[in-house]
Coordinates of C-alpha atoms in Angstrom, one line a residue:
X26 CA -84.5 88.7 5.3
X27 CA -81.9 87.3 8.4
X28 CA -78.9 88.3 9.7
X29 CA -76.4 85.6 9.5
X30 CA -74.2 84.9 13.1
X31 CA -71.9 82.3 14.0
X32 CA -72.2 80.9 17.4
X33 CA -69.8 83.1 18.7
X34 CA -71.3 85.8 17.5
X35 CA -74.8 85.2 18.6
X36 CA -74.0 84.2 22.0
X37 CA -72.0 88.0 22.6
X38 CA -75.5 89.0 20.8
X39 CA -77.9 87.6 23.3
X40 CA -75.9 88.5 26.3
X41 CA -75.2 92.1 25.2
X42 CA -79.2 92.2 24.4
X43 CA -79.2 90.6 28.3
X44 CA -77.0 93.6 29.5
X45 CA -79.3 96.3 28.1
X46 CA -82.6 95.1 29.5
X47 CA -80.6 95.5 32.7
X48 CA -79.9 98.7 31.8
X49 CA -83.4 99.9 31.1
X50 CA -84.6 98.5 34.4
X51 CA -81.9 100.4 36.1
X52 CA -83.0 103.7 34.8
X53 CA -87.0 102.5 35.3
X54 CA -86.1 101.7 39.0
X55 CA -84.1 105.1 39.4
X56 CA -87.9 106.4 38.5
X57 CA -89.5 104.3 40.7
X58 CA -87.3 105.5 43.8
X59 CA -88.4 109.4 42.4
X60 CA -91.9 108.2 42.1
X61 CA -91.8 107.1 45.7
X62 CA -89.6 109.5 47.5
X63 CA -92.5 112.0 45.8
X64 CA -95.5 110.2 46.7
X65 CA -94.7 110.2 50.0
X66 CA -93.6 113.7 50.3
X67 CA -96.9 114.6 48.8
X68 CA -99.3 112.3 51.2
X69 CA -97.6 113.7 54.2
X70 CA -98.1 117.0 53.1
X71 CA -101.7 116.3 52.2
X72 CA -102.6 115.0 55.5
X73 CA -101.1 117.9 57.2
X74 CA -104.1 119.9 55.3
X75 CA -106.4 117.3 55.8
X76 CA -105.6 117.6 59.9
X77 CA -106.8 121.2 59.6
X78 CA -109.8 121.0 57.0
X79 CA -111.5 118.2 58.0
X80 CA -112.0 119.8 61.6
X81 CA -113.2 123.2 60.3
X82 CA -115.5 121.2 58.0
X83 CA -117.3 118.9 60.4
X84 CA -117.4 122.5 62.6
X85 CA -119.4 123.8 59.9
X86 CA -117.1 126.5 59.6
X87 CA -118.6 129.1 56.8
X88 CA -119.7 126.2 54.5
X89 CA -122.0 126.8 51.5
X90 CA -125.0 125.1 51.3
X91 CA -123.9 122.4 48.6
X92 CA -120.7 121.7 50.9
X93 CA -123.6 121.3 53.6
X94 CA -125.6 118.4 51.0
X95 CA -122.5 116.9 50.3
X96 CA -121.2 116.4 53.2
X97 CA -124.0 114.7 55.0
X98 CA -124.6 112.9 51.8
X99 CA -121.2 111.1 52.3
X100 CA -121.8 110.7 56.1
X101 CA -124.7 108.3 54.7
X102 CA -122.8 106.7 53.2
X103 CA -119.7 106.3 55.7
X104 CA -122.5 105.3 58.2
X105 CA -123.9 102.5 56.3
X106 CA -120.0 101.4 55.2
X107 CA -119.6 101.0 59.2
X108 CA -122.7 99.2 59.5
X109 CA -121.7 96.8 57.3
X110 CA -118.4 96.3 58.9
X111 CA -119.7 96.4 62.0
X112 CA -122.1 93.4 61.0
X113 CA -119.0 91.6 59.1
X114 CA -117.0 92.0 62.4
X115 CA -119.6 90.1 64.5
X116 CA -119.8 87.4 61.9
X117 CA -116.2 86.9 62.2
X118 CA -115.8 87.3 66.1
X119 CA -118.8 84.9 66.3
X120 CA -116.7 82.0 63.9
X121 CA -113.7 82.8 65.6
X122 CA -115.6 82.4 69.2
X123 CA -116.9 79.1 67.8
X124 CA -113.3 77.9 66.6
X125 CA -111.9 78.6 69.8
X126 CA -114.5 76.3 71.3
X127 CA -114.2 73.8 69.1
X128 CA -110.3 73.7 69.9
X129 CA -111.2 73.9 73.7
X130 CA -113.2 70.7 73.0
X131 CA -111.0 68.8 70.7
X132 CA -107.8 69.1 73.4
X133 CA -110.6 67.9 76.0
X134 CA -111.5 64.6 73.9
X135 CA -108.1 63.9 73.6
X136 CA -107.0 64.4 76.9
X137 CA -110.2 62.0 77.6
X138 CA -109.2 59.3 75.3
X139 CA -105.8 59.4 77.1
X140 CA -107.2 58.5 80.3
X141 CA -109.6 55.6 78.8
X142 CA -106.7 53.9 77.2
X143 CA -104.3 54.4 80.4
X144 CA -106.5 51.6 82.3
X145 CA -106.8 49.5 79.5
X146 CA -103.2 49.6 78.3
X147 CA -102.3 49.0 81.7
X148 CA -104.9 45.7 82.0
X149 CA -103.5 44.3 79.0
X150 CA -99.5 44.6 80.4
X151 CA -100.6 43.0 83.2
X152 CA -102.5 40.3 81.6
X153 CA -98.9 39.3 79.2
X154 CA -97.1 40.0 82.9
X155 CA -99.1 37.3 84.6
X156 CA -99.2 35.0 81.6
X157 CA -95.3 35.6 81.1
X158 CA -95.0 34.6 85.0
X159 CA -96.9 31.5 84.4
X160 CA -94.7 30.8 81.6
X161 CA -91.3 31.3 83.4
X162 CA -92.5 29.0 86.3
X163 CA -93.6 25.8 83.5
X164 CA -89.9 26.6 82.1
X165 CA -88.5 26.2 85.7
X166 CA -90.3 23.6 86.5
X167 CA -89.3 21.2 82.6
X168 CA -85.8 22.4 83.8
X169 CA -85.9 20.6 86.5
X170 CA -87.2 17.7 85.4
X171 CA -84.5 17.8 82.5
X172 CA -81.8 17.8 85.3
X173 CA -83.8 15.0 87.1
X174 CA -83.6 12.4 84.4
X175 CA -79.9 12.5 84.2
X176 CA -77.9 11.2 81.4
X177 CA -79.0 7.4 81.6
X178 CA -82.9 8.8 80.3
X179 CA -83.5 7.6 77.2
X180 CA -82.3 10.2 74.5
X181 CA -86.2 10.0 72.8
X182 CA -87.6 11.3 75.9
X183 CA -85.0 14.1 76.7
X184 CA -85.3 15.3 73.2
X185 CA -89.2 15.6 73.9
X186 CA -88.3 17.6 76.7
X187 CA -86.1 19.6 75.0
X188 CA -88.4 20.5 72.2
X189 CA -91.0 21.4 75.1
X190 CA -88.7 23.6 76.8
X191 CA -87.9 25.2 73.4
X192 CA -91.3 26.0 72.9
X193 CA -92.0 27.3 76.5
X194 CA -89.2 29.7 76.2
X195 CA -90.2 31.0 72.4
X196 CA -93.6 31.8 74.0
X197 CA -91.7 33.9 77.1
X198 CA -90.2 35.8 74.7
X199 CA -93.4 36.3 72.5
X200 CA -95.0 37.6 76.0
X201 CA -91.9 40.1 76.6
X202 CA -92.6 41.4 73.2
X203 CA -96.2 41.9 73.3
X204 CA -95.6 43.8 76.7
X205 CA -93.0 46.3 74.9
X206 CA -95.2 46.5 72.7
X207 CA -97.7 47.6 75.1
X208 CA -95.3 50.2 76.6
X209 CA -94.5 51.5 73.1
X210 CA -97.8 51.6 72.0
X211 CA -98.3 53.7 75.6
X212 CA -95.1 55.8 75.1
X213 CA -96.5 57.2 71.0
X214 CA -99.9 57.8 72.2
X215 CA -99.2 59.7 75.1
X216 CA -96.4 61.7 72.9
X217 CA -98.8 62.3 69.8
X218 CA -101.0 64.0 72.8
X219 CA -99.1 66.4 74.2
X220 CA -97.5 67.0 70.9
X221 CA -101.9 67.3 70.3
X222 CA -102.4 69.5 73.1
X223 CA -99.2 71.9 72.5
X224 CA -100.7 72.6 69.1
X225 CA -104.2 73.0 69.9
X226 CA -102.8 75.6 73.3
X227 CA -100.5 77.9 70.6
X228 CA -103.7 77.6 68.1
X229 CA -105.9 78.7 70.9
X230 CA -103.7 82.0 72.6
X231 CA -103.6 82.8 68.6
X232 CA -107.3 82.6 68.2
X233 CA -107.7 84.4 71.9
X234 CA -105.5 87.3 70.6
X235 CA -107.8 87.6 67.7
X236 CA -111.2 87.8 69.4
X237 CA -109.5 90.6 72.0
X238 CA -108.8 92.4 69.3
X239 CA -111.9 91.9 67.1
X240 CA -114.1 92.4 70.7
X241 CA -112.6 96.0 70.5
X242 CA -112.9 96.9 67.4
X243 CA -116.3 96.2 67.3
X244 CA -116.9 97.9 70.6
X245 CA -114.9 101.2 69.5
X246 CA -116.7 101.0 66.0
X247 CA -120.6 100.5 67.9
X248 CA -119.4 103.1 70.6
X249 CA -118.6 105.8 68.2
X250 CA -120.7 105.0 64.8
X251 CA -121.4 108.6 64.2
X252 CA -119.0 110.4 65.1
X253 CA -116.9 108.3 63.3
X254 CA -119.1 108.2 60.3
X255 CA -118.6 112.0 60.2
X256 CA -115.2 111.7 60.3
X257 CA -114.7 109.3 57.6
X258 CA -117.0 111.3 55.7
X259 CA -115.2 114.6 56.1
X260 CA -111.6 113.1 55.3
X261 CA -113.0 110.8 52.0
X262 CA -114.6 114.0 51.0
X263 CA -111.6 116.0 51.0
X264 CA -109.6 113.8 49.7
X265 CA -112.0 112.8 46.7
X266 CA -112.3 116.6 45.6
X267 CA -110.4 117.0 42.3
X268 CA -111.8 120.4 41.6
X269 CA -113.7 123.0 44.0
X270 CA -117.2 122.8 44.1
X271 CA -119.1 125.0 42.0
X272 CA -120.5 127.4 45.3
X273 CA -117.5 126.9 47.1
X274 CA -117.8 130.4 49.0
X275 CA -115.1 131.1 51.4
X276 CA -113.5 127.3 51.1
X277 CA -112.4 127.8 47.0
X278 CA -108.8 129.2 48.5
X279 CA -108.6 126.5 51.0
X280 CA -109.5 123.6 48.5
X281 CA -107.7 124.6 45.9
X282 CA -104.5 123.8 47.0
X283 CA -105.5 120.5 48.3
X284 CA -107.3 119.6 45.1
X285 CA -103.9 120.4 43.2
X286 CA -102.3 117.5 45.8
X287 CA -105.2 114.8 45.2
X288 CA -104.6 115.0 41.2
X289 CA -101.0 115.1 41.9
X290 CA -101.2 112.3 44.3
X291 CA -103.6 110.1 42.0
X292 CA -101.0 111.0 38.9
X293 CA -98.3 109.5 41.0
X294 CA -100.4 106.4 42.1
X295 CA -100.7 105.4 38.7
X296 CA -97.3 106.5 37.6
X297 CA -96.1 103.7 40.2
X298 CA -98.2 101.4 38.9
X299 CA -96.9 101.9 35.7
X300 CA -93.7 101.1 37.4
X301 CA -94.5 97.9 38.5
X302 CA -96.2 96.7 35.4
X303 CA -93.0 97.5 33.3
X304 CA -90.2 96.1 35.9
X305 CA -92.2 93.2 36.4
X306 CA -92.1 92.7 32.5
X307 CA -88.4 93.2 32.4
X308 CA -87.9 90.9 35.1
X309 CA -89.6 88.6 33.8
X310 CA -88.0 88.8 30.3
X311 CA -84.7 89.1 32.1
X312 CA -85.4 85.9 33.3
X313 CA -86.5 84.0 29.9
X314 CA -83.2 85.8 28.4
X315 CA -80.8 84.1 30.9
X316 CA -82.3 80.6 30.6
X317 CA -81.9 81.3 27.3
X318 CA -78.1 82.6 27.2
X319 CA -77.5 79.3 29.7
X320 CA -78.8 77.3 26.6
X321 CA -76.2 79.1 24.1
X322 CA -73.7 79.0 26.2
X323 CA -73.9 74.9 26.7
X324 CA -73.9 74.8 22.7
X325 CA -71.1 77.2 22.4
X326 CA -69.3 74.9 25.3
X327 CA -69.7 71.9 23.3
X328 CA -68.5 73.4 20.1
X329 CA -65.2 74.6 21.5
X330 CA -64.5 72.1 23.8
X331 CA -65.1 69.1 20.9
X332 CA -63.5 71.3 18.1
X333 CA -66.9 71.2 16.1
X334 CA -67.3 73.1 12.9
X335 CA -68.5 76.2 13.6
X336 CA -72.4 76.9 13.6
X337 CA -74.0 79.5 11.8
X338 CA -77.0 80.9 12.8
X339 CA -80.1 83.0 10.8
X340 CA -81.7 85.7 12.9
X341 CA -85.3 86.1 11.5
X342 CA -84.7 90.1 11.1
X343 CA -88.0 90.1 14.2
X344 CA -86.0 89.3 16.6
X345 CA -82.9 91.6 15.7
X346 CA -85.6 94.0 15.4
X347 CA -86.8 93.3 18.8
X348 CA -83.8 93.6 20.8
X349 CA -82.8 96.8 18.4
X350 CA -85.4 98.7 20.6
X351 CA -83.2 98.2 24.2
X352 CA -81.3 101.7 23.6
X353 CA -84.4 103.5 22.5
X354 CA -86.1 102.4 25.7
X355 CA -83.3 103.6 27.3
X356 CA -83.3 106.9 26.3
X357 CA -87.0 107.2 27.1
X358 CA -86.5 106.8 30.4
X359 CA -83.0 108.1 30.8
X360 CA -84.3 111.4 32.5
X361 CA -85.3 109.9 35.7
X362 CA -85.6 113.6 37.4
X363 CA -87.6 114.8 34.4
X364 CA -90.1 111.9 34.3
X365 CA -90.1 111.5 38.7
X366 CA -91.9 114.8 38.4
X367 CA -94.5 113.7 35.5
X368 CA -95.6 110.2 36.2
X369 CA -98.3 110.2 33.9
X370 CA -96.1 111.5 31.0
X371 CA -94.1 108.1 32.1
X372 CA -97.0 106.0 32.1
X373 CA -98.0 107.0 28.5
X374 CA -94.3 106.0 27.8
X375 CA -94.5 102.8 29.3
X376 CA -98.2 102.1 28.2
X377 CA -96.8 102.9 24.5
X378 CA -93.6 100.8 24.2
X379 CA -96.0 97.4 25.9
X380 CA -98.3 98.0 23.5
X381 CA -96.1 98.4 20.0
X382 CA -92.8 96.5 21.1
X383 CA -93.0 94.6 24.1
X384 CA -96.3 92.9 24.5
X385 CA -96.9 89.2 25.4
X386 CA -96.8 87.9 21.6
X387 CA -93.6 89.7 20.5
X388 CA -91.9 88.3 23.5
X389 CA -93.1 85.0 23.1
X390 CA -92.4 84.8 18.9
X391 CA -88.9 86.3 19.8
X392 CA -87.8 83.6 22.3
X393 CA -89.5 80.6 19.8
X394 CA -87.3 82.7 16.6
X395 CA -84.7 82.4 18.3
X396 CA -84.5 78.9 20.0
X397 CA -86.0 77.5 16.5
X398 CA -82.4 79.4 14.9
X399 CA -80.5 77.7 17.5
X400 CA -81.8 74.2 16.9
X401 CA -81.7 74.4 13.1
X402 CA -78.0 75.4 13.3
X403 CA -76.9 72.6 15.5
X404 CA -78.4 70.1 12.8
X405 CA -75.3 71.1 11.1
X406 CA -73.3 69.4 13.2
X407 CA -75.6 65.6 12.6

């Protein structure tokens, strides 16, 4: 089965099908701002726990021997995540070091090869100036034997003369070009050098900047491995927990609370990552729909604007059905302040509709149903 359209009818189609994906990823991005605003909320609020646990639990404050174990289990394994960040910080500092030198070096052998070619550029200008000199007095001196001869010389010999002279003066002018020559070639080499040096000077305060900053890094991070691996060890910990531990003691009350903000937290990093999956499909179907609507609309032009007979289209019932499913996604996600406070209920929404309506293969069958109705229906008009 099809639904039949005229072009008229299935151009308003496609761009009212256009209009409603806008719509969906108005209300999805409504969520996303809720998801955000919430996430943020929450992480703040977290950390404000996190600035009073993780003290009392590096103090040792009342903790249980399996907070104890775990705890200096995971300052193992902070320590050796430092070490290895330490040693992949000296690696780099060392390349970087070496670039900087290389640069250093590179500006030097330029500024070198400057100063060898400033002596021989200047030996060969001089060399054209004195053969150029030379030149100008042989011309002076054939002029002067032209103007001795007179007009009674026989007209063989002062056409000799003339021919002479012609050539003397072509080779003056040969030597004035070879010396601007010179001079240019002078003028671009000393230009491409500083332009050279200016480069390598920006590239080199970039790559100082960088090994300053490395430099300390790696000194704070040597300086202060353990108590820094105790740190990172209490904080990861804490924020890890999902669930008190089993001997808890005195700390159950305490953790509690934050182990209700690292599930919610989590539930709202993956609710915004469902976000960004599903706008970024909508974008990007937005996008194939108004190439799309552009072709339609050219067709359409040329039918009204020529007077053709009118086309008529069959729509493969897939694709009606595809773009049928707009206003249900709509009212899925219509409740932006029910679904901003249950991001994974979202996700399972979104996860859903990709999977049974909008994945990769519908998309791409709808688009080729409905450019292959659109090309069978303008064979109408051959």
């Amino acid at each position: 089965m099809a639904t039949a359209m005229t072009l008229a009818q299935f151009y308003n189609y496609v761009r009212t099908s256009r209009q409603r994906m806008a719509d969906v990823y108005r209300e999805v991005e409504e969520i996303q701002f809720q998801f955000n605003d919430l996430h943020t909320r929450q992480l703040n609020e977290r950390n404000k726990v996190l600035s009073t646990l993780a003290p009392q639990l590096l103090a040792g404050t009342d903790l249980t021997e399996e907070l104890k174990q775990a705890l200096e289990a995971r300052v193992q394994v902070e320590r050796q995540l430092l070490l290895d960040r330490i040693a992949a910080l000296s690696k780099e500092l060392t390349e970087t070091r070496q670039n900087s030198e290389r640069l250093i070096a590179e500006g030097q052998k330029q500024i070198a090869y400057l100063r060898e070619q400033n002596p021989v550029l200047d030996q060969q200008e001089e060399k054209l100036k004195a053969r150029r000199a030379a030149l100008q007095q042989q011309l002076a001196e054939l002029d002067a034997q032209i103007k001795r001869m007179g007009c009674l010389t026989g007209y063989a010999a002062r056409r000799r003369l003339q021919a002479e002279r012609k050539k003397l003066a072509g080779n003056v002018a040969s030597m004035d070009q070879g010396i601007r020559t010179v001079r240019e070639k002078w003028k671009t080499l000393r230009e491409q050098v500083q332009a050279g040096q200016l480069e390598m000077q920006t590239r080199w305060q970039t790559l100082s900047v960088e090994i300053s900053q490395k430099q300390a890094l790696l000194d704070d991070l040597s300086g202060n491995l353990e108590p820094r691996s105790r740190e990172n060890a209490a904080r990861n910990l804490l924020v890890e927990l999902r669930e008190p531990p089993a001997d808890a003691g005195s700390w159950r009350d305490r953790l509690t609370p934050l182990t209700e903000l690292n599930k919610s937290v989590g539930n709202y990093v993956i609710g915004l990552t469902s976000v960004a999956e599903i706008l970024g499909l909508l974008k990007g179907l937005g996008e194939g729909m108004d190439r799309f609507i552009r072709s339609v609309g050219t067709v359409y032009e040329e039918q009204t604007r020529y007077k053709l007979a009118e086309l008529r289209l069959s729509i493969p019932d897939e694709v009606t059905a595809f773009h049928a499913y707009w206003p249900t996604l709509q009212a899925m996600v219509k409740d932006e302040k029910y679904l901003g406070t249950h991001p994974l209920e979202f996700s399972q929404k979104v996860k859903e509709a990709v999977g049974s309506r909008l994945g990769t293969t519908q998309i791409q069958k709808m688009f080729e149903q409905m450019g292959a109705a659109l090309t069978t229906a303008t064979k109408q008009w051959r």
